[in-house]
Coordinates of C-alpha atoms in Angstrom, one line a residue:
M223 CA -48.7 -53.0 54.7
A224 CA -46.9 -56.2 55.3
I225 CA -46.0 -56.7 59.0
T226 CA -43.1 -58.8 59.7
D227 CA -41.7 -60.0 62.9
T228 CA -38.2 -59.6 61.9
E229 CA -36.3 -57.8 64.6
S230 CA -34.1 -54.9 63.6
P231 CA -30.6 -55.1 65.0
L232 CA -30.8 -51.4 65.8
L233 CA -34.0 -51.7 67.9
G234 CA -32.9 -54.8 69.8
E235 CA -36.0 -56.8 70.8
I236 CA -38.4 -54.0 69.7
S237 CA -39.7 -54.5 66.1
C238 CA -42.8 -53.6 64.1
G239 CA -44.4 -56.9 64.8
T240 CA -43.9 -56.5 68.5
L241 CA -45.3 -53.0 68.5
L242 CA -48.3 -54.2 66.4
Q243 CA -48.9 -57.0 68.8
K244 CA -48.6 -54.6 71.7
L245 CA -51.1 -52.3 70.0
Q246 CA -53.6 -55.3 69.4
E247 CA -53.4 -56.1 73.1
I248 CA -54.1 -52.5 74.0
W249 CA -57.0 -52.3 71.6
D250 CA -58.4 -55.5 73.0
E251 CA -58.4 -54.2 76.5
V252 CA -59.9 -50.9 75.3
G253 CA -62.3 -52.6 73.0
E254 CA -61.7 -50.7 69.9
S255 CA -63.9 -51.6 67.0
D256 CA -62.6 -53.1 63.9
E257 CA -63.3 -50.0 61.9
E258 CA -61.4 -47.9 64.3
R259 CA -58.6 -50.3 64.2
D260 CA -58.5 -50.4 60.4
K261 CA -58.5 -46.6 60.4
L262 CA -55.6 -46.4 62.8
L263 CA -53.7 -49.0 60.8
L264 CA -54.2 -47.1 57.6
Q265 CA -53.1 -44.0 59.4
I266 CA -50.0 -45.8 60.6
E267 CA -49.3 -47.1 57.1
Q268 CA -49.7 -43.6 55.6
E269 CA -47.3 -42.2 58.1
C270 CA -44.8 -44.9 57.3
L271 CA -45.2 -44.1 53.6
D272 CA -44.6 -40.5 54.3
V273 CA -41.4 -41.3 56.2
Y274 CA -40.2 -43.5 53.3
K275 CA -41.1 -40.8 50.8
R276 CA -39.1 -38.2 52.7
K277 CA -36.2 -40.5 52.9
V278 CA -36.4 -41.2 49.2
E279 CA -36.6 -37.5 48.4
Q280 CA -33.6 -36.9 50.7
A281 CA -31.7 -39.7 49.0
A282 CA -32.6 -38.3 45.6
K283 CA -31.5 -34.8 46.6
S284 CA -28.3 -36.2 48.0
R285 CA -27.7 -38.1 44.8
A286 CA -28.4 -35.0 42.7
E287 CA -26.0 -33.0 44.8
L288 CA -23.3 -35.7 44.4
L289 CA -24.0 -35.7 40.7
Q290 CA -23.6 -31.9 40.6
T291 CA -20.5 -32.1 42.6
L292 CA -19.2 -34.8 40.3
S293 CA -20.1 -32.7 37.3
D294 CA -18.5 -29.6 38.8
A295 CA -15.4 -31.7 39.6
N296 CA -15.3 -33.0 36.0
A297 CA -15.8 -29.5 34.7
E298 CA -13.1 -28.1 36.9
L299 CA -10.8 -31.0 35.9
S300 CA -11.4 -30.2 32.3
S301 CA -10.9 -26.5 32.9
L302 CA -7.6 -27.0 34.8
T303 CA -6.5 -29.5 32.1
A304 CA -7.2 -27.0 29.4
S305 CA -5.7 -24.1 31.3
L306 CA -2.5 -26.0 32.0
G307 CA -2.5 -27.1 28.4
D308 CA -1.6 -30.8 29.2
K309 CA -4.4 -33.2 28.2
N310 CA -2.3 -36.3 29.0
L311 CA -1.9 -35.7 32.7
V312 CA -1.1 -38.8 34.8
G313 CA -3.6 -39.8 37.5
I314 CA -6.9 -38.6 35.9
P315 CA -9.5 -41.4 36.4
D316 CA -12.0 -42.7 33.9
K317 CA -15.3 -40.7 34.2
S318 CA -17.7 -43.6 33.6
S319 CA -16.4 -46.3 35.9
G320 CA -17.6 -46.9 39.6
T321 CA -20.3 -45.2 41.7
I322 CA -20.7 -41.5 42.1
K323 CA -18.8 -41.5 45.4
E324 CA -16.1 -43.7 43.9
Q325 CA -15.8 -41.3 41.0
L326 CA -15.6 -38.4 43.3
A327 CA -13.1 -40.1 45.4
A328 CA -11.0 -40.9 42.3
I329 CA -11.2 -37.3 41.0
A330 CA -10.3 -35.5 44.2
P331 CA -6.6 -36.3 44.2
A332 CA -6.3 -35.4 40.5
L333 CA -8.0 -32.1 41.3
E334 CA -5.7 -31.4 44.2
Q335 CA -2.7 -32.1 42.0
L336 CA -4.0 -29.9 39.2
W337 CA -4.6 -27.1 41.7
Q338 CA -1.1 -27.3 43.0
Q339 CA 0.2 -27.3 39.4
K340 CA -1.9 -24.3 38.6
E341 CA -0.7 -22.3 41.6
E342 CA 2.9 -23.1 40.8
R343 CA 2.3 -22.2 37.1
V344 CA 0.7 -18.9 38.1
R345 CA 3.7 -18.1 40.3
E346 CA 6.0 -18.9 37.4
F347 CA 4.0 -16.7 35.0
S348 CA 3.9 -13.9 37.6
D349 CA 7.6 -14.0 38.1
V350 CA 8.4 -14.0 34.4
Q351 CA 5.9 -11.3 33.6
S352 CA 7.3 -9.2 36.5
Q353 CA 10.8 -9.4 35.2
I354 CA 9.6 -8.6 31.7
Q355 CA 7.7 -5.6 33.0
K356 CA 10.7 -4.5 35.0
I357 CA 13.1 -4.7 32.1
C358 CA 10.7 -3.0 29.8
G359 CA 10.4 -0.2 32.4
E360 CA 14.2 0.1 32.6
I361 CA 14.4 0.4 28.8
A362 CA 11.6 2.9 28.6
G363 CA 13.1 4.9 31.5
G364 CA 10.2 4.5 34.0
L365 CA 9.7 1.8 36.6
S366 CA 6.2 0.6 37.3
N367 CA 5.1 -0.8 40.7
E368 CA 1.9 -2.5 39.4
V369 CA 1.7 -6.3 39.8
P370 CA 1.3 -8.0 36.4
I371 CA -2.1 -9.7 35.8
V372 CA -1.7 -13.3 35.0
D373 CA -4.2 -14.7 32.4
E374 CA -5.2 -17.9 34.2
S375 CA -7.2 -19.1 31.2
D376 CA -3.9 -20.0 29.5
L377 CA -1.2 -21.4 31.7
S378 CA 0.3 -23.7 29.2
L379 CA 4.0 -24.5 29.0
K380 CA 4.0 -23.1 25.4
K381 CA 2.9 -19.7 26.6
L382 CA 5.3 -19.9 29.5
D383 CA 8.1 -20.7 27.0
D384 CA 7.0 -17.7 24.9
F385 CA 7.2 -15.5 28.0
Q386 CA 10.6 -16.9 28.9
S387 CA 11.9 -16.4 25.3
Q388 CA 10.7 -12.8 25.5
L389 CA 12.4 -12.5 28.9
Q390 CA 15.7 -13.9 27.5
E391 CA 15.6 -11.4 24.6
L392 CA 15.0 -8.6 27.0
Q393 CA 17.7 -9.8 29.2
K394 CA 20.1 -9.9 26.3
E395 CA 19.0 -6.5 25.2
K396 CA 19.5 -5.3 28.8
S397 CA 23.0 -6.8 28.8
D398 CA 23.9 -5.2 25.5
R399 CA 22.6 -1.8 26.7
L400 CA 24.4 -2.2 30.0
H401 CA 27.6 -3.0 28.1
K402 CA 27.1 0.0 25.9
V403 CA 26.4 2.2 28.9
L404 CA 29.6 1.0 30.6
E405 CA 31.6 1.6 27.4
F406 CA 30.2 5.2 27.2
V407 CA 30.9 5.8 30.8
S408 CA 34.5 4.5 30.4
T409 CA 35.0 6.7 27.3
V410 CA 33.6 9.7 29.2
H411 CA 36.0 8.9 32.0
D412 CA 39.0 8.7 29.7
L413 CA 38.0 11.9 27.9
C414 CA 37.5 13.8 31.1
A415 CA 40.9 12.6 32.3
V416 CA 42.6 13.9 29.1
L417 CA 40.7 17.2 29.1
G418 CA 41.1 17.7 32.8
L419 CA 37.3 17.8 33.6
D420 CA 35.4 16.4 36.6
F421 CA 34.2 13.0 35.6
L422 CA 31.6 12.6 38.4
S423 CA 29.8 15.8 37.7
T424 CA 29.9 15.2 33.9
V425 CA 28.5 11.7 34.1
T426 CA 25.9 12.4 36.7
E427 CA 24.5 15.2 34.6
V428 CA 23.4 12.5 32.2
H429 CA 21.8 10.3 34.9
P430 CA 22.4 10.0 38.7
S431 CA 22.8 6.2 38.5
L432 CA 25.9 6.4 36.4
D433 CA 28.3 7.3 39.3
E434 CA 30.8 4.8 40.5
E435 CA 29.0 4.1 43.8
T436 CA 25.9 2.7 42.0
G437 CA 26.0 -1.0 41.2
V438 CA 26.3 -2.2 37.7
Q439 CA 22.9 -3.7 37.5
S440 CA 21.3 -0.6 38.9
K441 CA 22.6 1.8 36.2
S442 CA 20.1 3.3 33.8
I443 CA 19.9 1.7 30.4
S444 CA 17.0 3.7 29.0
N445 CA 17.0 5.1 25.5
D446 CA 17.2 8.6 26.9
T447 CA 20.3 7.7 28.9
L448 CA 22.1 6.1 25.9
S449 CA 21.2 9.1 23.7
R450 CA 22.5 11.6 26.2
L451 CA 25.7 9.5 26.8
A452 CA 26.3 9.4 23.1
K453 CA 25.9 13.2 22.8
T454 CA 28.2 13.7 25.8
V455 CA 30.9 11.5 24.2
L456 CA 30.5 13.3 20.9
T457 CA 30.8 16.7 22.6
L458 CA 33.9 15.6 24.5
K459 CA 35.5 14.2 21.4
D460 CA 34.9 17.4 19.5
D461 CA 36.3 19.4 22.4
K462 CA 39.3 17.1 22.5
K463 CA 39.8 17.5 18.8
Q464 CA 39.6 21.3 19.0
R465 CA 42.0 21.4 22.0
L466 CA 44.5 19.1 20.3
Q467 CA 44.4 21.2 17.1
K468 CA 44.9 24.3 19.2
L469 CA 47.7 22.7 21.2
Q470 CA 49.4 21.5 18.0
E471 CA 49.2 25.0 16.5
L472 CA 50.8 26.4 19.7
A473 CA 53.4 23.7 19.7
T474 CA 54.3 24.5 16.1
Q475 CA 54.6 28.1 16.9
L476 CA 56.7 27.4 20.0
I477 CA 59.1 25.2 17.9
D478 CA 59.3 27.8 15.2
L479 CA 60.1 30.6 17.7
W480 CA 62.6 28.4 19.5
N481 CA 64.4 27.6 16.3
L482 CA 64.4 31.2 15.3
M483 CA 65.8 32.4 18.5
D484 CA 68.0 29.4 19.3
T485 CA 66.3 28.7 22.6
L486 CA 68.2 26.5 25.0
D487 CA 67.1 22.9 25.5
E488 CA 66.5 23.6 29.2
E489 CA 63.8 26.1 28.3
R490 CA 62.3 23.8 25.7
E491 CA 62.1 20.9 28.1
L492 CA 59.7 23.0 30.2
F493 CA 57.1 22.6 27.5
D494 CA 57.8 19.0 26.5
H495 CA 54.2 18.1 27.6
V496 CA 53.0 20.5 24.9
T497 CA 55.3 19.6 22.0
C498 CA 55.2 15.9 22.6
N499 CA 51.7 15.7 20.9
I500 CA 52.6 17.9 17.9
S501 CA 52.2 15.1 15.4
A502 CA 49.8 12.8 17.5
S503 CA 46.4 11.9 16.3
V504 CA 43.3 12.4 18.4
D505 CA 43.2 8.7 19.5
E506 CA 46.9 8.7 20.4
V507 CA 46.5 11.4 23.1
T508 CA 45.6 9.5 26.3
L509 CA 47.7 10.9 29.1
P510 CA 45.6 12.5 31.9
G511 CA 45.6 16.3 31.7
A512 CA 47.3 16.3 28.3
L513 CA 44.7 18.7 26.9
A514 CA 43.7 20.5 30.1
R515 CA 42.6 24.1 29.7
D516 CA 45.2 25.5 32.0
L517 CA 48.0 23.7 30.0
I518 CA 46.7 25.4 26.8
E519 CA 46.5 28.8 28.5
Q520 CA 50.1 28.3 29.7
A521 CA 51.2 27.6 26.1
V522 CA 49.3 30.7 24.8
V523 CA 51.1 32.8 27.4
E524 CA 54.5 31.4 26.4
V525 CA 53.8 32.0 22.7
D526 CA 52.8 35.6 23.4
R527 CA 56.0 36.1 25.4
L528 CA 58.2 34.7 22.6
D529 CA 56.4 36.8 20.1
Q530 CA 57.3 39.9 22.0
L531 CA 60.9 38.7 22.4
K532 CA 61.0 38.0 18.6
A533 CA 60.1 41.6 17.8
S534 CA 63.2 42.7 19.8
R535 CA 65.4 40.3 17.9
M536 CA 64.1 41.0 14.4
K537 CA 67.4 41.6 12.7
E538 CA 68.9 38.3 14.0
I539 CA 65.8 36.4 13.0
A540 CA 65.5 38.1 9.5
F541 CA 69.2 37.3 8.8
K542 CA 68.7 33.8 9.9
K543 CA 65.8 33.4 7.5
Q544 CA 67.9 35.0 4.8
S545 CA 70.6 32.4 5.5
E546 CA 68.0 29.7 5.1
L547 CA 66.9 31.2 1.8
E548 CA 70.5 31.4 0.6
E549 CA 71.1 27.8 1.6
I550 CA 68.0 26.6 -0.3
Y551 CA 69.2 28.4 -3.5
A552 CA 72.7 27.1 -2.9
R553 CA 71.5 23.5 -2.8
A554 CA 69.4 24.2 -5.9
H555 CA 72.5 25.8 -7.6
V556 CA 70.6 29.0 -8.2
E557 CA 72.8 32.1 -8.2
I558 CA 71.5 35.1 -6.2
N559 CA 72.9 38.3 -4.8
P560 CA 72.9 37.9 -1.0
E561 CA 74.7 41.2 -0.2
S562 CA 71.9 43.3 -1.7
A563 CA 69.3 41.2 0.0
R564 CA 70.9 41.7 3.4
E565 CA 71.2 45.5 2.8
R566 CA 67.5 45.7 1.9
I567 CA 66.6 43.8 5.1
M568 CA 68.7 46.2 7.2
S569 CA 67.2 49.3 5.6
L570 CA 63.6 48.0 6.1
I571 CA 64.2 47.2 9.7
D572 CA 66.0 50.5 10.4
S573 CA 63.4 52.6 8.6
G574 CA 60.6 51.1 10.6
N575 CA 58.3 51.4 7.6
V576 CA 57.4 47.7 7.7
E577 CA 56.0 45.6 10.5
P578 CA 58.3 42.8 11.8
T579 CA 55.5 40.3 11.2
E580 CA 55.0 41.4 7.6
L581 CA 58.8 41.2 6.9
L582 CA 59.0 37.7 8.3
A583 CA 55.9 36.7 6.4
D584 CA 57.4 38.0 3.2
M585 CA 60.6 36.1 3.9
D586 CA 58.6 33.0 4.6
S587 CA 56.8 33.5 1.3
Q588 CA 60.2 33.8 -0.4
I589 CA 61.4 30.6 1.3
A590 CA 58.3 28.8 0.2
K591 CA 58.8 29.9 -3.4
A592 CA 62.5 28.9 -3.2
K593 CA 61.5 25.5 -1.9
E594 CA 59.0 25.1 -4.7
E595 CA 61.6 26.2 -7.3
A596 CA 64.2 23.8 -5.8
F597 CA 61.6 21.0 -5.9
S598 CA 60.9 21.7 -9.6
R599 CA 64.7 21.6 -10.3
K600 CA 65.4 18.5 -8.2
D601 CA 64.9 15.9 -10.9
I602 CA 67.3 17.7 -13.3
L603 CA 69.9 18.4 -10.5
D604 CA 69.8 14.7 -9.6
R605 CA 70.6 13.8 -13.2
V606 CA 73.3 16.4 -13.3
E607 CA 74.9 14.8 -10.2
K608 CA 74.7 11.3 -11.9
W609 CA 76.2 12.8 -15.0
M610 CA 79.1 14.4 -13.1
S611 CA 79.7 11.1 -11.2
A612 CA 79.8 9.2 -14.5
C613 CA 82.3 11.8 -15.9
E614 CA 84.5 11.3 -12.8
E615 CA 84.4 7.5 -13.4
E616 CA 85.3 8.1 -17.0
S617 CA 88.3 10.2 -16.0
W618 CA 89.4 7.6 -13.5
L619 CA 89.0 4.9 -16.2
E620 CA 91.3 6.8 -18.5
D621 CA 94.0 7.0 -15.9
Y622 CA 93.5 3.3 -15.1
N623 CA 93.8 2.3 -18.7
R624 CA 97.1 4.2 -19.0
D625 CA 98.6 2.3 -16.0
Q626 CA 101.0 -0.4 -17.4
N627 CA 100.8 -2.4 -14.1
R628 CA 97.1 -2.5 -13.7
Y629 CA 96.8 -6.2 -14.2
S630 CA 99.7 -7.1 -11.9
A631 CA 98.9 -9.3 -8.8
S632 CA 99.5 -6.5 -6.4
R633 CA 97.5 -5.3 -3.4
G634 CA 94.3 -3.6 -4.4
A635 CA 94.5 -4.6 -8.1
H636 CA 91.3 -6.7 -7.9
L637 CA 89.4 -3.8 -6.4
N638 CA 90.5 -1.5 -9.3
L639 CA 89.6 -4.2 -11.7
K640 CA 86.1 -4.5 -10.3
R641 CA 85.7 -0.7 -10.3
A642 CA 86.9 -0.6 -13.9
E643 CA 84.2 -3.0 -15.0
K644 CA 81.6 -0.9 -13.3
A645 CA 83.1 2.3 -14.7
R646 CA 82.9 0.9 -18.3
I647 CA 79.2 0.2 -17.9
L648 CA 78.6 3.6 -16.4
V649 CA 80.6 5.4 -19.1
S650 CA 78.6 3.7 -21.8
K651 CA 75.5 5.3 -20.4
I652 CA 76.9 8.9 -20.6
P653 CA 75.5 9.8 -24.1
F654 CA 72.0 8.6 -23.0
M655 CA 72.4 10.6 -19.7
V656 CA 73.3 13.8 -21.7
D657 CA 70.4 13.3 -24.1
T658 CA 67.9 12.8 -21.3
L659 CA 69.3 15.7 -19.4
V660 CA 69.0 18.0 -22.5
A661 CA 65.4 16.9 -23.0
K662 CA 64.5 17.4 -19.4
T663 CA 66.1 20.8 -19.3
R664 CA 64.3 22.0 -22.5
A665 CA 61.0 20.8 -21.1
W666 CA 61.6 22.6 -17.8
E667 CA 62.5 25.8 -19.7
E668 CA 59.4 25.6 -21.8
E669 CA 57.2 25.0 -18.7
H670 CA 58.8 27.9 -16.7
S671 CA 59.5 30.2 -19.6
M672 CA 63.1 30.8 -18.4
S673 CA 66.6 29.4 -18.9
F674 CA 67.8 26.7 -16.5
A675 CA 71.0 28.0 -15.0
Y676 CA 73.4 26.0 -12.9
D677 CA 75.3 28.3 -10.6
G678 CA 74.5 31.2 -13.0
V679 CA 75.5 29.4 -16.2
P680 CA 72.9 28.0 -18.6
L681 CA 72.9 24.2 -18.3
L682 CA 72.2 23.6 -22.0
A683 CA 75.3 25.7 -22.9
M684 CA 77.3 23.5 -20.6
L685 CA 75.9 20.3 -22.2
D686 CA 76.5 21.6 -25.7
E687 CA 80.1 22.5 -24.8
Y688 CA 80.6 19.2 -23.1
G689 CA 79.4 17.5 -26.3
M690 CA 81.8 19.4 -28.4
L691 CA 84.7 18.7 -26.1
R692 CA 83.8 15.0 -26.0
Q693 CA 83.6 14.9 -29.8
E694 CA 87.0 16.7 -30.1
R695 CA 88.4 14.2 -27.7
E696 CA 87.0 11.2 -29.6
E697 CA 88.5 12.6 -32.9
E698 CA 91.8 13.1 -31.2
K699 CA 91.7 9.5 -29.9
R700 CA 91.0 8.2 -33.4
R701 CA 93.8 10.3 -34.8
L702 CA 96.2 8.9 -32.2
R703 CA 95.1 5.3 -32.8
E704 CA 95.7 5.7 -36.5
Q705 CA 99.1 7.3 -35.8
K706 CA 99.9 4.4 -33.5
K707 CA 99.0 1.8 -36.1
V708 CA 101.3 3.5 -38.6
Q709 CA 104.1 3.6 -36.0
E710 CA 103.7 0.0 -35.0
Q711 CA 103.6 -1.4 -38.5
P712 CA 107.4 -1.6 -39.0
H713 CA 107.8 -3.4 -35.6
V714 CA 105.2 -6.0 -36.7
E715 CA 107.1 -6.7 -39.9
Q716 CA 110.4 -6.9 -38.1
D717 CA 108.9 -9.4 -35.5
S718 CA 107.4 -11.5 -38.2
A719 CA 110.9 -12.0 -39.7
F720 CA 112.1 -13.7 -36.5
S721 CA 109.0 -15.6 -35.5
T722 CA 106.0 -17.1 -37.3
R723 CA 103.6 -16.1 -34.4
P724 CA 103.7 -13.4 -31.8
S725 CA 104.9 -14.0 -28.3
P726 CA 101.9 -14.6 -25.8
A727 CA 103.8 -12.9 -23.0
R728 CA 103.9 -9.5 -24.9
P729 CA 100.7 -8.7 -26.8
V730 CA 101.0 -6.4 -29.7
S731 CA 98.4 -3.9 -28.5
A732 CA 99.8 -3.5 -25.0
K733 CA 101.1 -0.1 -25.7
K734 CA 98.7 2.7 -24.8
P735 CA 98.2 5.9 -26.6
V736 CA 99.1 9.2 -25.0
G737 CA 96.1 11.0 -23.7
L738 CA 95.1 14.6 -23.9
R739 CA 95.2 15.3 -20.2
A740 CA 98.3 17.4 -20.5
N741 CA 96.7 19.6 -23.1
N742 CA 93.1 19.8 -21.8
G743 CA 93.6 19.3 -18.1
G744 CA 91.5 16.1 -18.1
A745 CA 91.0 12.9 -19.9
N746 CA 87.5 13.5 -21.0
G747 CA 86.8 17.2 -20.3
A748 CA 84.4 16.2 -17.5
P749 CA 82.7 19.1 -15.7
N750 CA 83.6 19.9 -12.1
R751 CA 81.1 19.9 -9.2
R752 CA 80.1 23.6 -9.5
L753 CA 80.2 23.6 -13.3
S754 CA 81.2 27.2 -13.2
L755 CA 81.7 28.7 -16.7
N756 CA 82.3 32.2 -15.5
A757 CA 85.6 33.4 -16.7
N758 CA 85.0 36.9 -15.4
Q759 CA 82.5 38.6 -13.1
N760 CA 80.7 40.8 -15.6
G761 CA 79.2 37.7 -17.4
S762 CA 80.2 38.7 -20.9
R763 CA 80.1 36.1 -23.6
S764 CA 83.5 36.9 -25.0
T765 CA 86.1 34.6 -26.5
A766 CA 88.2 34.8 -23.3
K767 CA 85.1 33.6 -21.3
E768 CA 84.7 30.7 -23.7
G769 CA 88.3 29.7 -23.1
G770 CA 87.8 30.0 -19.3
R771 CA 84.7 27.9 -19.5
R772 CA 86.5 25.2 -21.3
E773 CA 89.3 25.3 -18.9
S774 CA 86.9 25.0 -15.9
L775 CA 85.3 21.9 -17.4
N776 CA 88.5 19.9 -17.2
R777 CA 89.1 17.4 -14.4
P778 CA 92.2 17.3 -12.2
A779 CA 95.0 15.1 -13.4
A780 CA 95.0 12.7 -10.5
P781 CA 92.0 10.4 -10.0
T782 CA 90.2 10.6 -6.7
N783 CA 90.0 6.9 -5.8
Y784 CA 93.0 5.6 -7.7
V785 CA 95.0 2.9 -6.0
A786 CA 98.8 3.5 -6.7
I787 CA 100.7 0.4 -7.8
S788 CA 104.6 0.6 -7.9
K789 CA 106.8 -1.3 -10.2
E790 CA 108.3 -3.3 -7.4
E791 CA 104.8 -4.6 -6.4
A792 CA 103.9 -5.6 -9.9
A793 CA 103.9 -9.3 -10.8
S794 CA 106.4 -10.8 -13.1
S795 CA 103.7 -11.9 -15.7
P796 CA 100.4 -10.1 -16.5
V797 CA 97.0 -11.7 -16.6
S798 CA 96.7 -13.7 -19.8
G799 CA 94.9 -11.8 -22.5
A800 CA 94.0 -8.8 -20.3
A801 CA 96.7 -6.3 -21.2
D802 CA 95.9 -6.4 -24.9
H803 CA 92.3 -5.4 -24.4
Q804 CA 92.0 -1.8 -25.3
V805 CA 88.6 -0.4 -23.9
P806 CA 87.6 3.1 -25.2
A807 CA 86.7 5.6 -22.6
S808 CA 83.3 6.3 -24.1
P809 CA 81.0 4.4 -26.3

């Protein structure tokens, strides 16, 4: 062992050399032998080696511990980096640079930062998963108090985004469900108001959280709640539909009974809340209490009361229905015997052999059949009306054509001129009207296997007689025109001796032929409004009846809308070329 005299700064003046020198001095005084001295020196050297060896072992152990710590730190760093899913974190040192302690010192801040990030990430995961678990529980209908377990092996932002996306979808679904729940609750509220039901008790039967005091976010949105709300709404709508149908039936009965018995408006106004919805649809009835049960019961009681009152006024009601039946047949121009019908009604009521309701039902059936028959006759009757109107215009046109002053510049002349133009167009359509009317009438008779009578007279017979009268009138017109030409021929020859051309102020054809109105009672034999061909009451088809029928078809001599023009109001000169235009009354 080398012995140096170098003094250690820690021991001050004491050093190994000083101690060895001191030991030599002691040995010299004692007189130790050289062998003993060498032995002691070897022992001292061995003890020094043991001390160095222990120190080296301790240093090696410390180094191993530091290396393990460094390895653990690197492993933890790698684990945290993998768990957070970010391999490019800022501040992570190079693993191979510097001493062990330097490496440890460099890793420590990064580890601290990663631990903080991990704790923050775990809180975020726990919060998101808690919300997901809560919403899933609300949808499922059961809330769980368990704390969600966070998988710390994967705390990456990608996984957190996946959880957040799932949470957003659940939040959207919750919002949609909550909106649907609120719509259902609002519908239930409106239906309960219309039906007169207790809304709070109805809605809390579905779920206690649906009352008005519970906050919106606290209301149940579970599948069971939505299903029960939908069933409740459907049940209430069905109830509303049935009640409305019942109320409308009662309102119809009330109106029919009121009309039958001529009930005063003051009494009717008491049930305006019932009759106001007689034609309303289910969705249109929104007033609170409009379909309440007590309101329907009130209407039922009123209908029963009116039914009892109707039985006591049976004769009046029956005669009123008979009048309605007679009016329908009168509008349809169907001839009936009202006296015998009224006598039959009186005998049935007085005998008591028929129930009042049965009698009214039978009369309602007769009215329905009469309406059906009137509807089947409507097309033909409309054509008859048009035909008669055309005949009236034809009669007026005949009178207008006979007026010598029709083209004078007098008051109303332009109106008559316009009417004449329209009348000529309409008169030209009369043959087509008659042909169409005959075809329609024959088709109707074939379909119904009966004759089409107009006020008791067969319509085809009327049309045939009108055709014969029209033909006779046309032949009479042609005969008069020929006679007129023969009569005017000498005048034309006489005028040609004095003038080479006729005077434009006095056309040759200005003179009008004399019509047949004095003989036939009308210009064209147009039928009157009733078209009555009955010459006597027994309905016999005698020669006298034929004459009476022809007489009844004639129009009155004066036109209905003719504007009278006096000679004093006539203009001095007629319209050029208008007076000499002779227009036939029919095509």
